[in-house]
Structures are given as structure tokens and as C-alpha cells.
Amino acid sequence: LVFVSWKASVVLLICVPLIPLSIVAVQKIAKRLLSKYWGVYTNLGDTFLENIQGLTTLKVYQADERKNVEMNEKAEEFRRITMKVLTMQLNSVSVMDIVAYAGSAVGVVIAIIQVKNGIITLPQAFLIIMLAADFFLPLRLLGSFFHVAMNGMAASDKLFKLLDTKEDEHGAEIPENLDGDIEIKDLSFSYDGEKTVLTIFR
């Protein structure tokens, strides 16, 4: 392309580093946001599973309505963080598209001007237009794969953190003297200080 029009080549070449730079700029924001996204996602899943497993108990103690409100709040929180992630990804894609299409457009305009001035021929201008359209496609695909990779990295961080969790240590010592009594007095239990579910008076 440089042998056809060095001006168009320089313009396209200058625009190339802007796409990786935009990826680097988004990386820190994306990592922090996706980490928070996966935290909210797993928290919602854990709460849902816990409520489903204890649905009978919640019905018996009339706590299902309170858990319903709690689930709605967590679902709304997940909706908000999901929209933030989508907004970040769309903004990043838009920036890369602007750089790619603007660079291609400038290259095409230069080719048209040079044809008008008789510097290059019409077939050469057509070659510049075709190459300018495909010039940014590899970097554009790199930007798309970047978002997929960042999402996977955030999930893998959660997974490795779980795998690195140390197992609980169980004592092996057995008390020598097991004689004695255990006495419980005035014991009660309630969920969040609302409905008492257990009371023991001795």
C-alpha cells in the first residue's frame, strides 16, 4: 500500500496503535467491574439455592415474604451491575469502531483527493479503498476477544480463590476427663430478631 500512496498508508498506520491503547485504558475498569459482577452473580445464585432448599421451613415460619423481598433486591442489584457491564462493553466497542472507521474514512478521502489531482490512478484508489476496509479487522476482532477474555479471567479469579482456600483443621486430641453435665438455661432463637422459632427454659 505504501508504494501506491504513502500518505494513506501513514494515516492508517497512525490509527493502528489507538485500538490497543483503548483496550489498555478499558482493562483496569473492566477488571474491577467484572469482579464485582461475578461477586453479585454468585451471591444471587447462593441466595436462590438456599431459599429453594429451605422453602418449606420458610413457609412454616411465615418468612417466605421477607425472603421474597430479599431476592427481589438481590435480583435488582444484579440487573444494575449487568447493565453497567454491558454499558462498559458497548462504550469500548464504540471507541474501537470510531477509530477503525475514522481511519478507513480518512484513508479513502486521501485516495479520492489524489485521484482527483492525478497523483494515483482509479484502480490504485480502488485498491486503497478495499485495503482500508480490511486494515483494522484483525485489531477489531482482538477488541471483541478482549471482552470475552476479561469475563473469563474474572470468573477464573473467583475459581482459583476458592481452590486456594485452606481446609479446616480438625483437632485430634481427646479430652481425658469426660465426666460432667451440660446445662442449658433460657435459650431462644429467632430469624433476624423477628419470629422466635426455639425457646428452652430450665
mmCIF file of C-alpha atoms in Angstrom:
data_model
loop_
_atom_site.group_PDB
_atom_site.id
_atom_site.type_symbol
_atom_site.label_atom_id
_atom_site.label_comp_id
_atom_site.label_asym_id
_atom_site.label_seq_id
_atom_site.Cartn_x
_atom_site.Cartn_y
_atom_site.Cartn_z
ATOM 1 C CA LEU A 1 0.000 0.000 0.000
ATOM 2 C CA VAL A 2 2.894 2.371 0.719
ATOM 3 C CA PHE A 3 4.032 2.106 -2.908
ATOM 4 C CA VAL A 4 0.586 3.233 -4.084
ATOM 5 C CA SER A 5 0.000 6.106 -1.637
ATOM 6 C CA TRP A 6 2.350 6.775 1.252
ATOM 7 C CA LYS A 7 0.020 9.414 2.707
ATOM 8 C CA ALA A 8 -2.898 6.978 3.042
ATOM 9 C CA SER A 9 -0.507 4.351 4.437
ATOM 10 C CA VAL A 10 0.784 6.735 7.122
ATOM 11 C CA VAL A 11 -2.766 7.689 8.183
ATOM 12 C CA LEU A 12 -3.798 4.044 8.528
ATOM 13 C CA LEU A 13 -0.594 3.205 10.371
ATOM 14 C CA ILE A 14 -1.062 6.064 12.848
ATOM 15 C CA CYS A 15 -4.574 4.847 13.710
ATOM 16 C CA VAL A 16 -3.415 1.265 14.400
ATOM 17 C CA PRO A 17 -1.968 1.845 17.943
ATOM 18 C CA LEU A 18 -5.105 3.684 19.052
ATOM 19 C CA ILE A 19 -7.128 0.475 19.277
ATOM 20 C CA PRO A 20 -4.676 -1.357 21.625
ATOM 21 C CA LEU A 21 -4.379 1.848 23.663
ATOM 22 C CA SER A 22 -8.166 1.950 24.086
ATOM 23 C CA ILE A 23 -8.081 -1.701 25.183
ATOM 24 C CA VAL A 24 -5.418 -0.949 27.813
ATOM 25 C CA ALA A 25 -7.427 2.049 29.039
ATOM 26 C CA VAL A 26 -10.549 -0.078 29.491
ATOM 27 C CA GLN A 27 -8.719 -3.043 31.052
ATOM 28 C CA LYS A 28 -8.474 -1.712 34.622
ATOM 29 C CA ILE A 29 -12.090 -0.562 34.669
ATOM 30 C CA ALA A 30 -13.280 -3.822 33.125
ATOM 31 C CA LYS A 31 -11.359 -5.993 35.606
ATOM 32 C CA ARG A 32 -12.779 -4.187 38.641
ATOM 33 C CA LEU A 33 -16.330 -4.119 37.248
ATOM 34 C CA LEU A 34 -16.347 -7.768 36.126
ATOM 35 C CA SER A 35 -15.002 -8.875 39.512
ATOM 36 C CA LYS A 36 -17.900 -7.093 41.196
ATOM 37 C CA TYR A 37 -20.296 -8.564 38.607
ATOM 38 C CA TRP A 38 -19.268 -12.135 39.390
ATOM 39 C CA GLY A 39 -19.500 -11.440 43.116
ATOM 40 C CA VAL A 40 -23.097 -10.246 42.766
ATOM 41 C CA TYR A 41 -23.887 -13.133 40.406
ATOM 42 C CA THR A 42 -22.626 -15.851 42.762
ATOM 43 C CA ASN A 43 -24.288 -14.153 45.741
ATOM 44 C CA LEU A 44 -27.625 -14.180 43.932
ATOM 45 C CA GLY A 45 -27.197 -17.842 42.976
ATOM 46 C CA ASP A 46 -26.287 -18.848 46.528
ATOM 47 C CA THR A 47 -29.270 -16.996 47.972
ATOM 48 C CA PHE A 48 -31.645 -18.548 45.431
ATOM 49 C CA LEU A 49 -30.381 -22.079 46.130
ATOM 50 C CA GLU A 50 -30.600 -21.548 49.883
ATOM 51 C CA ASN A 51 -34.175 -20.252 49.643
ATOM 52 C CA ILE A 52 -35.262 -23.129 47.406
ATOM 53 C CA GLN A 53 -33.765 -25.727 49.744
ATOM 54 C CA GLY A 54 -35.368 -24.102 52.786
ATOM 55 C CA LEU A 55 -38.671 -23.171 51.148
ATOM 56 C CA THR A 56 -40.705 -25.497 53.394
ATOM 57 C CA THR A 57 -39.094 -24.067 56.520
ATOM 58 C CA LEU A 58 -39.714 -20.517 55.303
ATOM 59 C CA LYS A 59 -43.379 -21.336 54.714
ATOM 60 C CA VAL A 60 -43.770 -22.955 58.135
ATOM 61 C CA TYR A 61 -42.369 -19.910 59.954
ATOM 62 C CA GLN A 62 -44.025 -17.414 57.577
ATOM 63 C CA ALA A 63 -40.694 -15.981 56.490
ATOM 64 C CA ASP A 64 -41.240 -16.538 52.761
ATOM 65 C CA GLU A 65 -42.450 -12.979 52.131
ATOM 66 C CA ARG A 66 -39.341 -11.497 53.733
ATOM 67 C CA LYS A 67 -37.113 -13.762 51.646
ATOM 68 C CA ASN A 68 -39.097 -12.804 48.552
ATOM 69 C CA VAL A 69 -38.311 -9.142 49.181
ATOM 70 C CA GLU A 70 -34.642 -10.023 49.765
ATOM 71 C CA MET A 71 -34.485 -11.977 46.489
ATOM 72 C CA ASN A 72 -36.074 -9.080 44.589
ATOM 73 C CA GLU A 73 -33.458 -6.692 45.998
ATOM 74 C CA LYS A 74 -30.592 -9.001 45.013
ATOM 75 C CA ALA A 75 -32.085 -9.519 41.549
ATOM 76 C CA GLU A 76 -32.356 -5.747 41.081
ATOM 77 C CA GLU A 77 -28.734 -5.350 42.176
ATOM 78 C CA PHE A 78 -27.698 -7.989 39.621
ATOM 79 C CA ARG A 79 -29.696 -6.214 36.914
ATOM 80 C CA ARG A 80 -27.929 -2.925 37.658
ATOM 81 C CA ILE A 81 -24.421 -4.435 37.617
ATOM 82 C CA THR A 82 -25.244 -6.303 34.401
ATOM 83 C CA MET A 83 -26.303 -3.067 32.719
ATOM 84 C CA LYS A 84 -23.063 -1.419 33.890
ATOM 85 C CA VAL A 85 -21.027 -4.246 32.339
ATOM 86 C CA LEU A 86 -22.957 -4.012 29.066
ATOM 87 C CA THR A 87 -22.551 -0.228 29.015
ATOM 88 C CA MET A 88 -18.798 -0.559 29.549
ATOM 89 C CA GLN A 89 -18.502 -3.129 26.765
ATOM 90 C CA LEU A 90 -20.624 -1.110 24.329
ATOM 91 C CA ASN A 91 -18.636 2.055 25.032
ATOM 92 C CA SER A 92 -15.370 0.203 24.487
ATOM 93 C CA VAL A 93 -16.619 -1.310 21.224
ATOM 94 C CA SER A 94 -17.864 2.101 20.093
ATOM 95 C CA VAL A 95 -14.454 3.689 20.697
ATOM 96 C CA MET A 96 -12.719 0.949 18.698
ATOM 97 C CA ASP A 97 -15.273 1.267 15.891
ATOM 98 C CA ILE A 98 -14.809 5.034 15.744
ATOM 99 C CA VAL A 99 -11.035 4.644 15.478
ATOM 100 C CA ALA A 100 -11.269 1.908 12.849
ATOM 101 C CA TYR A 101 -13.922 3.520 10.650
ATOM 102 C CA ALA A 102 -12.471 7.018 11.020
ATOM 103 C CA GLY A 103 -9.031 5.783 9.970
ATOM 104 C CA SER A 104 -10.506 3.952 6.996
ATOM 105 C CA ALA A 105 -12.553 7.007 6.025
ATOM 106 C CA VAL A 106 -9.538 9.322 6.154
ATOM 107 C CA GLY A 107 -7.560 6.879 4.006
ATOM 108 C CA VAL A 108 -10.379 6.752 1.448
ATOM 109 C CA VAL A 109 -10.674 10.552 1.370
ATOM 110 C CA ILE A 110 -6.933 10.882 0.759
ATOM 111 C CA ALA A 111 -7.176 8.346 -2.079
ATOM 112 C CA ILE A 112 -10.075 10.268 -3.685
ATOM 113 C CA ILE A 113 -8.196 13.566 -3.428
ATOM 114 C CA GLN A 114 -5.099 12.021 -5.007
ATOM 115 C CA VAL A 115 -7.170 10.584 -7.859
ATOM 116 C CA LYS A 116 -8.699 13.994 -8.432
ATOM 117 C CA ASN A 117 -5.233 15.579 -8.505
ATOM 118 C CA GLY A 118 -3.909 12.880 -10.834
ATOM 119 C CA ILE A 119 -1.372 11.526 -8.348
ATOM 120 C CA ILE A 120 -2.745 7.956 -8.464
ATOM 121 C CA THR A 121 -4.961 6.122 -10.906
ATOM 122 C CA LEU A 122 -8.531 4.948 -10.336
ATOM 123 C CA PRO A 123 -7.544 1.253 -9.921
ATOM 124 C CA GLN A 124 -4.950 2.274 -7.337
ATOM 125 C CA ALA A 125 -7.575 4.287 -5.460
ATOM 126 C CA PHE A 126 -9.913 1.289 -5.560
ATOM 127 C CA LEU A 127 -7.100 -0.843 -4.068
ATOM 128 C CA ILE A 128 -6.645 1.657 -1.211
ATOM 129 C CA ILE A 129 -10.386 1.656 -0.509
ATOM 130 C CA MET A 130 -10.517 -2.165 -0.375
ATOM 131 C CA LEU A 131 -7.435 -2.442 1.847
ATOM 132 C CA ALA A 132 -8.577 0.363 4.161
ATOM 133 C CA ALA A 133 -11.837 -1.505 4.791
ATOM 134 C CA ASP A 134 -9.964 -4.676 5.879
ATOM 135 C CA PHE A 135 -6.978 -3.000 7.507
ATOM 136 C CA PHE A 136 -8.494 -2.726 11.005
ATOM 137 C CA LEU A 137 -10.438 -6.020 11.071
ATOM 138 C CA PRO A 138 -7.775 -8.066 12.955
ATOM 139 C CA LEU A 139 -7.455 -5.431 15.691
ATOM 140 C CA ARG A 140 -11.225 -5.071 15.805
ATOM 141 C CA LEU A 141 -11.535 -8.820 16.391
ATOM 142 C CA LEU A 142 -8.857 -8.511 19.072
ATOM 143 C CA GLY A 143 -11.038 -5.975 20.865
ATOM 144 C CA SER A 144 -14.027 -8.337 20.754
ATOM 145 C CA PHE A 145 -11.977 -11.230 22.117
ATOM 146 C CA PHE A 146 -10.648 -8.921 24.829
ATOM 147 C CA HIS A 147 -14.091 -8.613 26.450
ATOM 148 C CA VAL A 148 -14.609 -12.373 26.317
ATOM 149 C CA ALA A 149 -11.172 -12.942 27.867
ATOM 150 C CA MET A 150 -11.731 -10.389 30.646
ATOM 151 C CA ASN A 151 -15.023 -12.048 31.557
ATOM 152 C CA GLY A 152 -13.301 -15.433 31.718
ATOM 153 C CA MET A 153 -10.417 -14.038 33.773
ATOM 154 C CA ALA A 154 -12.813 -12.578 36.336
ATOM 155 C CA ALA A 155 -14.543 -15.953 36.654
ATOM 156 C CA SER A 156 -11.215 -17.807 36.902
ATOM 157 C CA ASP A 157 -10.058 -15.463 39.686
ATOM 158 C CA LYS A 158 -13.097 -16.490 41.729
ATOM 159 C CA LEU A 159 -12.431 -20.163 40.959
ATOM 160 C CA PHE A 160 -8.737 -20.058 41.908
ATOM 161 C CA LYS A 161 -9.587 -18.168 45.085
ATOM 162 C CA LEU A 162 -11.939 -20.994 46.031
ATOM 163 C CA LEU A 163 -9.352 -23.660 45.174
ATOM 164 C CA ASP A 164 -6.710 -21.860 47.260
ATOM 165 C CA THR A 165 -8.930 -21.792 50.345
ATOM 166 C CA LYS A 166 -7.314 -23.751 53.153
ATOM 167 C CA GLU A 167 -9.227 -26.676 54.576
ATOM 168 C CA ASP A 168 -10.448 -26.505 58.140
ATOM 169 C CA GLU A 169 -8.111 -28.221 60.606
ATOM 170 C CA HIS A 170 -9.752 -30.799 62.842
ATOM 171 C CA GLY A 171 -8.263 -31.479 66.235
ATOM 172 C CA ALA A 172 -7.115 -34.999 67.033
ATOM 173 C CA GLU A 173 -6.830 -34.653 70.802
ATOM 174 C CA ILE A 174 -9.385 -36.453 73.001
ATOM 175 C CA PRO A 175 -10.186 -35.000 76.457
ATOM 176 C CA GLU A 176 -9.106 -37.300 79.283
ATOM 177 C CA ASN A 177 -11.932 -36.481 81.686
ATOM 178 C CA LEU A 178 -15.382 -36.623 80.110
ATOM 179 C CA ASP A 179 -17.307 -36.546 83.385
ATOM 180 C CA GLY A 180 -19.669 -33.650 83.882
ATOM 181 C CA ASP A 181 -23.016 -32.238 82.816
ATOM 182 C CA ILE A 182 -24.002 -29.705 80.181
ATOM 183 C CA GLU A 183 -26.871 -27.480 81.254
ATOM 184 C CA ILE A 184 -28.872 -25.047 79.064
ATOM 185 C CA LYS A 185 -30.988 -22.268 80.559
ATOM 186 C CA ASP A 186 -33.178 -19.593 78.965
ATOM 187 C CA LEU A 187 -32.144 -20.312 75.386
ATOM 188 C CA SER A 188 -34.103 -18.940 72.447
ATOM 189 C CA PHE A 189 -33.515 -18.369 68.748
ATOM 190 C CA SER A 190 -35.187 -16.235 66.110
ATOM 191 C CA TYR A 191 -34.547 -15.253 62.477
ATOM 192 C CA ASP A 192 -33.254 -11.663 62.364
ATOM 193 C CA GLY A 193 -34.883 -10.925 65.703
ATOM 194 C CA GLU A 194 -38.402 -11.334 64.294
ATOM 195 C CA LYS A 195 -40.259 -14.632 64.847
ATOM 196 C CA THR A 196 -38.938 -16.841 67.662
ATOM 197 C CA VAL A 197 -38.555 -20.446 66.463
ATOM 198 C CA LEU A 198 -36.909 -22.066 69.507
ATOM 199 C CA THR A 199 -37.295 -21.474 73.243
ATOM 200 C CA ILE A 200 -35.859 -23.559 76.102
ATOM 201 C CA PHE A 201 -36.494 -22.768 79.785
ATOM 202 C CA ARG A 202 -34.910 -24.825 82.523
#
